[in-house]
mmCIF file of C-alpha atoms in Angstrom:
data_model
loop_
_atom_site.group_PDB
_atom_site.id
_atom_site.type_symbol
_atom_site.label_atom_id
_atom_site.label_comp_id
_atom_site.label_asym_id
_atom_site.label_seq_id
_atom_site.Cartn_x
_atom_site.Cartn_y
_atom_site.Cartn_z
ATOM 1 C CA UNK A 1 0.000 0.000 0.000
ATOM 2 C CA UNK A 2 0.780 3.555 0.103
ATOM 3 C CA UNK A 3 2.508 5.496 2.678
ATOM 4 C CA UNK A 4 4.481 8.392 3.557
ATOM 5 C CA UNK A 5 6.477 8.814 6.527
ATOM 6 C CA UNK A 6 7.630 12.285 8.257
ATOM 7 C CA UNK A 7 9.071 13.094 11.737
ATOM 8 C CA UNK A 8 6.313 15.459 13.556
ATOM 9 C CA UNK A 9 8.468 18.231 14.489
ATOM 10 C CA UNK A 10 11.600 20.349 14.004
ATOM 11 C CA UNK A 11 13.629 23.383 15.337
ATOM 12 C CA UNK A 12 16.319 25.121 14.069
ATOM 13 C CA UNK A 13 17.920 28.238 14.723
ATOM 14 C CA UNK A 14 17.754 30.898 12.162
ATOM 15 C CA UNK A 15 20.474 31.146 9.745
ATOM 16 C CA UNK A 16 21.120 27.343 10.050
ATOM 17 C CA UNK A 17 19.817 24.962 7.206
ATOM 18 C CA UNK A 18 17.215 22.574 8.012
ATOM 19 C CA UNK A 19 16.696 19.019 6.581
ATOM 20 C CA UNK A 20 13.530 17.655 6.456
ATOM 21 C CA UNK A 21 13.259 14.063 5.886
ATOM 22 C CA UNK A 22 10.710 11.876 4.785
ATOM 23 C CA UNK A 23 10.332 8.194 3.666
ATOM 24 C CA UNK A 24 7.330 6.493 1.148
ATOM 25 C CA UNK A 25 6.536 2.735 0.762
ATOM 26 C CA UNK A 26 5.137 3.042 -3.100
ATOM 27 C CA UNK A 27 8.329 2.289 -5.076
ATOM 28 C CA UNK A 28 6.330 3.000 -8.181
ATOM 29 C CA UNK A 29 5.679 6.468 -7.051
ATOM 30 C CA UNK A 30 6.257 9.016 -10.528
ATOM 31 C CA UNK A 31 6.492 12.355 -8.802
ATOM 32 C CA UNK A 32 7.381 13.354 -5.135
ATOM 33 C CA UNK A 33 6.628 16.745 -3.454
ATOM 34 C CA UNK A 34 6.924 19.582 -0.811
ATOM 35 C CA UNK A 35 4.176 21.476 -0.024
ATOM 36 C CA UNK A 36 4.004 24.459 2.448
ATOM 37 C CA UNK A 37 1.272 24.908 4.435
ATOM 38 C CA UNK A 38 0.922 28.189 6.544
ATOM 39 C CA UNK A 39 -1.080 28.477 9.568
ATOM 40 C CA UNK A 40 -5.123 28.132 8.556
ATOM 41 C CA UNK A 41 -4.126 28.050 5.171
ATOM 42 C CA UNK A 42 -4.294 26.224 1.893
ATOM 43 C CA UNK A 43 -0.788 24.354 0.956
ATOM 44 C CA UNK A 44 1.663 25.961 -1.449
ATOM 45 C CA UNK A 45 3.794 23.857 -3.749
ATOM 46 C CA UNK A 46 7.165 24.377 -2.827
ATOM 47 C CA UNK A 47 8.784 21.725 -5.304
ATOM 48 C CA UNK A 48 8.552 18.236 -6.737
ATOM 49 C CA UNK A 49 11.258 15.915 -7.788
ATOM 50 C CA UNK A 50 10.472 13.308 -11.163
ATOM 51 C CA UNK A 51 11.428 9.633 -10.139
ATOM 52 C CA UNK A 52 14.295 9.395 -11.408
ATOM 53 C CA UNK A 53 16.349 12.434 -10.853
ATOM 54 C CA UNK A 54 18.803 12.134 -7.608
ATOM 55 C CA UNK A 55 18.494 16.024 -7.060
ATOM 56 C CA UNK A 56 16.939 19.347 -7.743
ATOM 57 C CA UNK A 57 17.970 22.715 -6.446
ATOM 58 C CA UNK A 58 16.098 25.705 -6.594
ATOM 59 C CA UNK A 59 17.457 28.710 -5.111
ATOM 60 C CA UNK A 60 17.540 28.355 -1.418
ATOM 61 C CA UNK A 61 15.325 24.506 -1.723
ATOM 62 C CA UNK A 62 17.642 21.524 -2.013
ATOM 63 C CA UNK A 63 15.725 18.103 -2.659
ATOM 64 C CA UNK A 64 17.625 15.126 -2.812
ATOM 65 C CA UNK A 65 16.259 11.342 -3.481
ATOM 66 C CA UNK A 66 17.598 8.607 -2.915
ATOM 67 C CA UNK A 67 15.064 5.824 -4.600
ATOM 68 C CA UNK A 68 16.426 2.295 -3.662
ATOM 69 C CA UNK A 69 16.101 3.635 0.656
ATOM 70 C CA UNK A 70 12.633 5.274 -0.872
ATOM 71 C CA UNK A 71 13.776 8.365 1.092
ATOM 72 C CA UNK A 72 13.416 12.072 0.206
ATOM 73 C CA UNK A 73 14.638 15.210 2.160
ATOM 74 C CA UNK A 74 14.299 19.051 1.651
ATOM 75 C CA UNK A 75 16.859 21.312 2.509
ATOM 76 C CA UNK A 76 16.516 24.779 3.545
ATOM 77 C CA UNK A 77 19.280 26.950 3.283
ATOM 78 C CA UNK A 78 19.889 30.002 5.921
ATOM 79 C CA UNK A 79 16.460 29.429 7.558
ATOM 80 C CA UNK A 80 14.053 32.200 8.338
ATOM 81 C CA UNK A 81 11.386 33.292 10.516
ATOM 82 C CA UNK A 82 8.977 33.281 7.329
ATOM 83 C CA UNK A 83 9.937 29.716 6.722
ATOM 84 C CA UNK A 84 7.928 28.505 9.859
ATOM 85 C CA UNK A 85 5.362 26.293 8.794
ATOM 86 C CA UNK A 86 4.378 22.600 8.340
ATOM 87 C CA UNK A 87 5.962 21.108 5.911
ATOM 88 C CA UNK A 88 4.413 17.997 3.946
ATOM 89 C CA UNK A 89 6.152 15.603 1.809
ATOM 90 C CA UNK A 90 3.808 13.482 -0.630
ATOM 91 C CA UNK A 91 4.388 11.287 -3.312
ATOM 92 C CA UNK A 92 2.019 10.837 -6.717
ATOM 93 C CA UNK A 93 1.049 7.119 -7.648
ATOM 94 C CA UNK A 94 1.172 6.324 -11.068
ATOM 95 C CA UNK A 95 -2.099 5.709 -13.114
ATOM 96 C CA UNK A 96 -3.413 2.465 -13.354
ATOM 97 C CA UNK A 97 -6.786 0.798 -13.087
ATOM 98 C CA UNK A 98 -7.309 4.353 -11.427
ATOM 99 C CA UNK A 99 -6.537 8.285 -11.458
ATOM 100 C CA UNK A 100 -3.134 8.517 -10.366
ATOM 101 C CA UNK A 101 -3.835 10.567 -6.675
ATOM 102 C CA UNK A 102 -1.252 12.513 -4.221
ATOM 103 C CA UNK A 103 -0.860 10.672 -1.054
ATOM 104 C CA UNK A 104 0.403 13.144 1.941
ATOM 105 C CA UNK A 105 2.653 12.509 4.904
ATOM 106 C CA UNK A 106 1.870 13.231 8.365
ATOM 107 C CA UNK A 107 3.532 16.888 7.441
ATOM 108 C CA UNK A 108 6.774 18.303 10.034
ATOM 109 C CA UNK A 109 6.129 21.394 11.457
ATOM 110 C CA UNK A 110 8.945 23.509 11.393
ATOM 111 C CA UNK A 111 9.915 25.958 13.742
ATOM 112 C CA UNK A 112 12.535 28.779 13.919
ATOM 113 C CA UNK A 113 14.621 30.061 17.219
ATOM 114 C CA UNK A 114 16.694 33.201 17.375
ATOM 115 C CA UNK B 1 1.011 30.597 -12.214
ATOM 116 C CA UNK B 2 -2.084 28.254 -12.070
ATOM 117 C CA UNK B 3 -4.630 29.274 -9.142
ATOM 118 C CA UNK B 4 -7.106 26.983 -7.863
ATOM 119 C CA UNK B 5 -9.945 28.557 -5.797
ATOM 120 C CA UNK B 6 -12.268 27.566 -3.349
ATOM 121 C CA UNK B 7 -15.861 28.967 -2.219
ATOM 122 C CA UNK B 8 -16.834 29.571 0.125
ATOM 123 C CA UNK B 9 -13.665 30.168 2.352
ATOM 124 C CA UNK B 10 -15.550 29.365 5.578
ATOM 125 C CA UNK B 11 -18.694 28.401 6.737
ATOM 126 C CA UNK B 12 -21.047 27.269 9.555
ATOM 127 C CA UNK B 13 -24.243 25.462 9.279
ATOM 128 C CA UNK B 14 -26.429 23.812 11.579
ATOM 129 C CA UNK B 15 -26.630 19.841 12.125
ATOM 130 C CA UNK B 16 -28.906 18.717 9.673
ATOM 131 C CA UNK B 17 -28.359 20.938 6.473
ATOM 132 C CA UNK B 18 -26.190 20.892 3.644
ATOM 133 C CA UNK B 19 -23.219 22.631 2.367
ATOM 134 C CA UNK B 20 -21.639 23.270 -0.772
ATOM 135 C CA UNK B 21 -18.259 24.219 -1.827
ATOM 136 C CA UNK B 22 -17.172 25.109 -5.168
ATOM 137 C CA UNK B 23 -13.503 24.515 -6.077
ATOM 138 C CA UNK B 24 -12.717 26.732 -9.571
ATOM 139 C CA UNK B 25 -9.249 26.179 -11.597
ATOM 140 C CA UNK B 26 -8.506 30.149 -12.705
ATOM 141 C CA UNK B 27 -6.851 30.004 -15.466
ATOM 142 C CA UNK B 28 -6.361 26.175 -16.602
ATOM 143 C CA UNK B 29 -8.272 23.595 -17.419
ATOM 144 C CA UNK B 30 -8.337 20.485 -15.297
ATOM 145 C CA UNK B 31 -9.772 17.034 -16.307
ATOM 146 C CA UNK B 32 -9.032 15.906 -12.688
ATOM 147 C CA UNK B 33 -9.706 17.490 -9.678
ATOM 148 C CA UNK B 34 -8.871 16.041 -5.668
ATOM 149 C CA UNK B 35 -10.840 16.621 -2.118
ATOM 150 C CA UNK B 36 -9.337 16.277 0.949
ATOM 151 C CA UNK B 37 -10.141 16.857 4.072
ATOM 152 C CA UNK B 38 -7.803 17.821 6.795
ATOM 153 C CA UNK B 39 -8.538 17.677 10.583
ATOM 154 C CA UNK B 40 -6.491 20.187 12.774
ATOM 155 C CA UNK B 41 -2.780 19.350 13.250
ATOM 156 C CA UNK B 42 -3.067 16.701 11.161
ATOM 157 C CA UNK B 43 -2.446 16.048 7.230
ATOM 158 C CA UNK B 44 -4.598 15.953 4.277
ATOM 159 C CA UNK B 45 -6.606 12.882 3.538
ATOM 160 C CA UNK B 46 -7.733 12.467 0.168
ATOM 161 C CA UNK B 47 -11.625 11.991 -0.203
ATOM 162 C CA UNK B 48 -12.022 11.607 -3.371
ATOM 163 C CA UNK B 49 -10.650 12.014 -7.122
ATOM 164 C CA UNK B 50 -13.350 13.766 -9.178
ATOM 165 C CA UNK B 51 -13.077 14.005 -13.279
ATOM 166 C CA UNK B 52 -14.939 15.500 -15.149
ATOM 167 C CA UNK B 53 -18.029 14.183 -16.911
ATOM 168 C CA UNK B 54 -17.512 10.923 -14.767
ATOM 169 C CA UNK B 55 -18.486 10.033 -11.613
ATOM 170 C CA UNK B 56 -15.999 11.054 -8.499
ATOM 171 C CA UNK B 57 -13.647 7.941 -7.074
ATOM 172 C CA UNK B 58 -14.017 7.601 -3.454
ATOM 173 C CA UNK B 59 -11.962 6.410 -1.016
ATOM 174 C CA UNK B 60 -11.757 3.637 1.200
ATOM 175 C CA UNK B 61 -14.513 4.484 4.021
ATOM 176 C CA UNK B 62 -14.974 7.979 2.672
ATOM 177 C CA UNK B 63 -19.603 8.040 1.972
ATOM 178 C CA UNK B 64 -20.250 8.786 -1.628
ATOM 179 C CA UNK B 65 -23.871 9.617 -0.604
ATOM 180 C CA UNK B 66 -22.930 12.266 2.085
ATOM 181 C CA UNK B 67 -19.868 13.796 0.182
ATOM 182 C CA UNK B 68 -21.750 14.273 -3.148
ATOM 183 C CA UNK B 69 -18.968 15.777 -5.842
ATOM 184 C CA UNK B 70 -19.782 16.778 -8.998
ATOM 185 C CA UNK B 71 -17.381 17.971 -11.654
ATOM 186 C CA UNK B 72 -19.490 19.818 -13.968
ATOM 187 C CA UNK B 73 -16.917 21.643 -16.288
ATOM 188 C CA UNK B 74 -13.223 21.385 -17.166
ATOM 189 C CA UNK B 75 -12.555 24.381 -14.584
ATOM 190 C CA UNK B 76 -15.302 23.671 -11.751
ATOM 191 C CA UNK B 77 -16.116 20.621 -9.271
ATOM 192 C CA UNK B 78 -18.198 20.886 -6.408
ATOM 193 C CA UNK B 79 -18.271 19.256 -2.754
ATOM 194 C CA UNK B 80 -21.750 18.577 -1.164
ATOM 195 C CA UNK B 81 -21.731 17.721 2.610
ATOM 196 C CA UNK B 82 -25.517 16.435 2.764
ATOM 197 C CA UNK B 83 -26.924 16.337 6.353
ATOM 198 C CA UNK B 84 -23.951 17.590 8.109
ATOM 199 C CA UNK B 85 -23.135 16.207 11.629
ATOM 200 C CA UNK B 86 -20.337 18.099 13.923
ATOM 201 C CA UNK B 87 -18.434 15.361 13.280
ATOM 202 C CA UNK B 88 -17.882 16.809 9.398
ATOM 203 C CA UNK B 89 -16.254 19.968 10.859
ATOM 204 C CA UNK B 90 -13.167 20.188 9.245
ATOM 205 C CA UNK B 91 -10.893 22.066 6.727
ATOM 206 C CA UNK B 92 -11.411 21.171 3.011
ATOM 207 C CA UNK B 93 -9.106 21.638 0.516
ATOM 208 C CA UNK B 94 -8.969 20.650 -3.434
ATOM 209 C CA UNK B 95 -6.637 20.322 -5.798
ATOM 210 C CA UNK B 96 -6.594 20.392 -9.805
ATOM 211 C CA UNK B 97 -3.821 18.954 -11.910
ATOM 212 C CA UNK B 98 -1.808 20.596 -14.449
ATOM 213 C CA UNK B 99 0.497 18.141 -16.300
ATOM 214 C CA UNK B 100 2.333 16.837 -13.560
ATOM 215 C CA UNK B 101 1.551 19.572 -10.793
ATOM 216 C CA UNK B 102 -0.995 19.531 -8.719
ATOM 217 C CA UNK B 103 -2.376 22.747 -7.090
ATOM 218 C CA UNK B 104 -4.365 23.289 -4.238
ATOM 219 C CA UNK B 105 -7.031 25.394 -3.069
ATOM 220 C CA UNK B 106 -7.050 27.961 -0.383
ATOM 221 C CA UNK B 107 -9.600 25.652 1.646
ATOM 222 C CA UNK B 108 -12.550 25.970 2.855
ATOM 223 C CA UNK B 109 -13.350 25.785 6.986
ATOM 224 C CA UNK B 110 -16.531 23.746 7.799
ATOM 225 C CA UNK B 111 -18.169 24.531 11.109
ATOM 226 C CA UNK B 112 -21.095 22.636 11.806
ATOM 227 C CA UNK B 113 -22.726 23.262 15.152
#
């Protein structure tokens, strides 16, 4: 079945980078993602990775995947306040007998100390 | 960039009723559109998968005949919550797919007292 694994919670201190890891069970999975989601709002697509790329950078967003541990991780570089927020990693089935749907992790919620 | 939006943003009904909530793609056209619902502090859970001119997929223990979706046009698909219950109160979000994006929805808050 599908699943997608993320540690609840994580503090850094601003100016540091922060890793956010996550792990997924669907090996056939065609598209992974990182979505931002804001207090009592919707979730922003912060970037996706295809299957089988190793790594995509975008400006201060690192995402690196590592396919045979079925593992996926954003970086943050220099963290800031405005990057508080939860975090979800989710990973896009491919289409079969049915639609091909997003399944969402448990989402870390990222915090940000002086 | 594509912008999904979502109607209304909140609302509170009484035990009993129903509630509708439109999810609109802007400026794109979307064959496929997703629910989910989301309780607080925890993640999404997809509802359903609605296309359009077809009846909506459901999932696994998610009640076709209380969550009524209908995906009437390429850019609109609505949510029906027939008969609420407090128990429905929750934060509802969509999604439509572009290509290989998907894009979601401010959300909309569901109060039902």
């Amino acid at each position: 079945g599908e699943d997608v694994e993320q540690s609840l919670f994580l503090s850094v201190r601003e100016g540091d980078s922060s890793v956010i890891n996550c792990t997924y069970t669907d090996s056939s999975s065609t598209y992974l993602y990182w979505y931002k989601q804001e207090p009592g709002a919707g979730l922003q697509l912060l970037t996706y990775i295809f299957s089988n790329m190793d790594m995509k950078q975008d400006q201060r967003l690192t995402v690196l995947l590592n396919k045979k541990d079925k593992h996926l991780s954003l970086r943050i570089a220099d963290t800031q306040t405005g990057d508080s927020a939860i975090y979800f990693c989710a990973e896009r089935t491919p289409s079969g007998s049915s639609a091909s749907k997003i399944i969402f992790g448990s989402g870390t919620r990222l915090s940000i100390r002086p | 960039g594509a912008v999904v939006s979502q109607h209304p943003s909140w609302v509170i009904c009484k035990s009993g009723t129903s509630v509708k909530i439109e999810c609109r793609s802007l400026d794109f056209q979307a064959t496929t559109m997703f629910w989910y619902r989301q309780f607080p502090k925890q993640s999404l859970m997809l509802m359903a998968t609605s296309n359009e001119g077809s009846k909506a997929t459901y999932e696994q223990g998610v009640e076709k005949d209380k969550f009524l979706i209908n995906h009437a046009s390429l850019t609109l698909s609505t949510l029906t919550v027939t008969s609420a219950h407090p128990e429905d109160s929750s934060f509802y979000i969509c999604s439509a797919t572009l290509e290989y994006e998907q894009y979601f929805g401010p959300g909309t808050r569901l109060t039902v007292t």
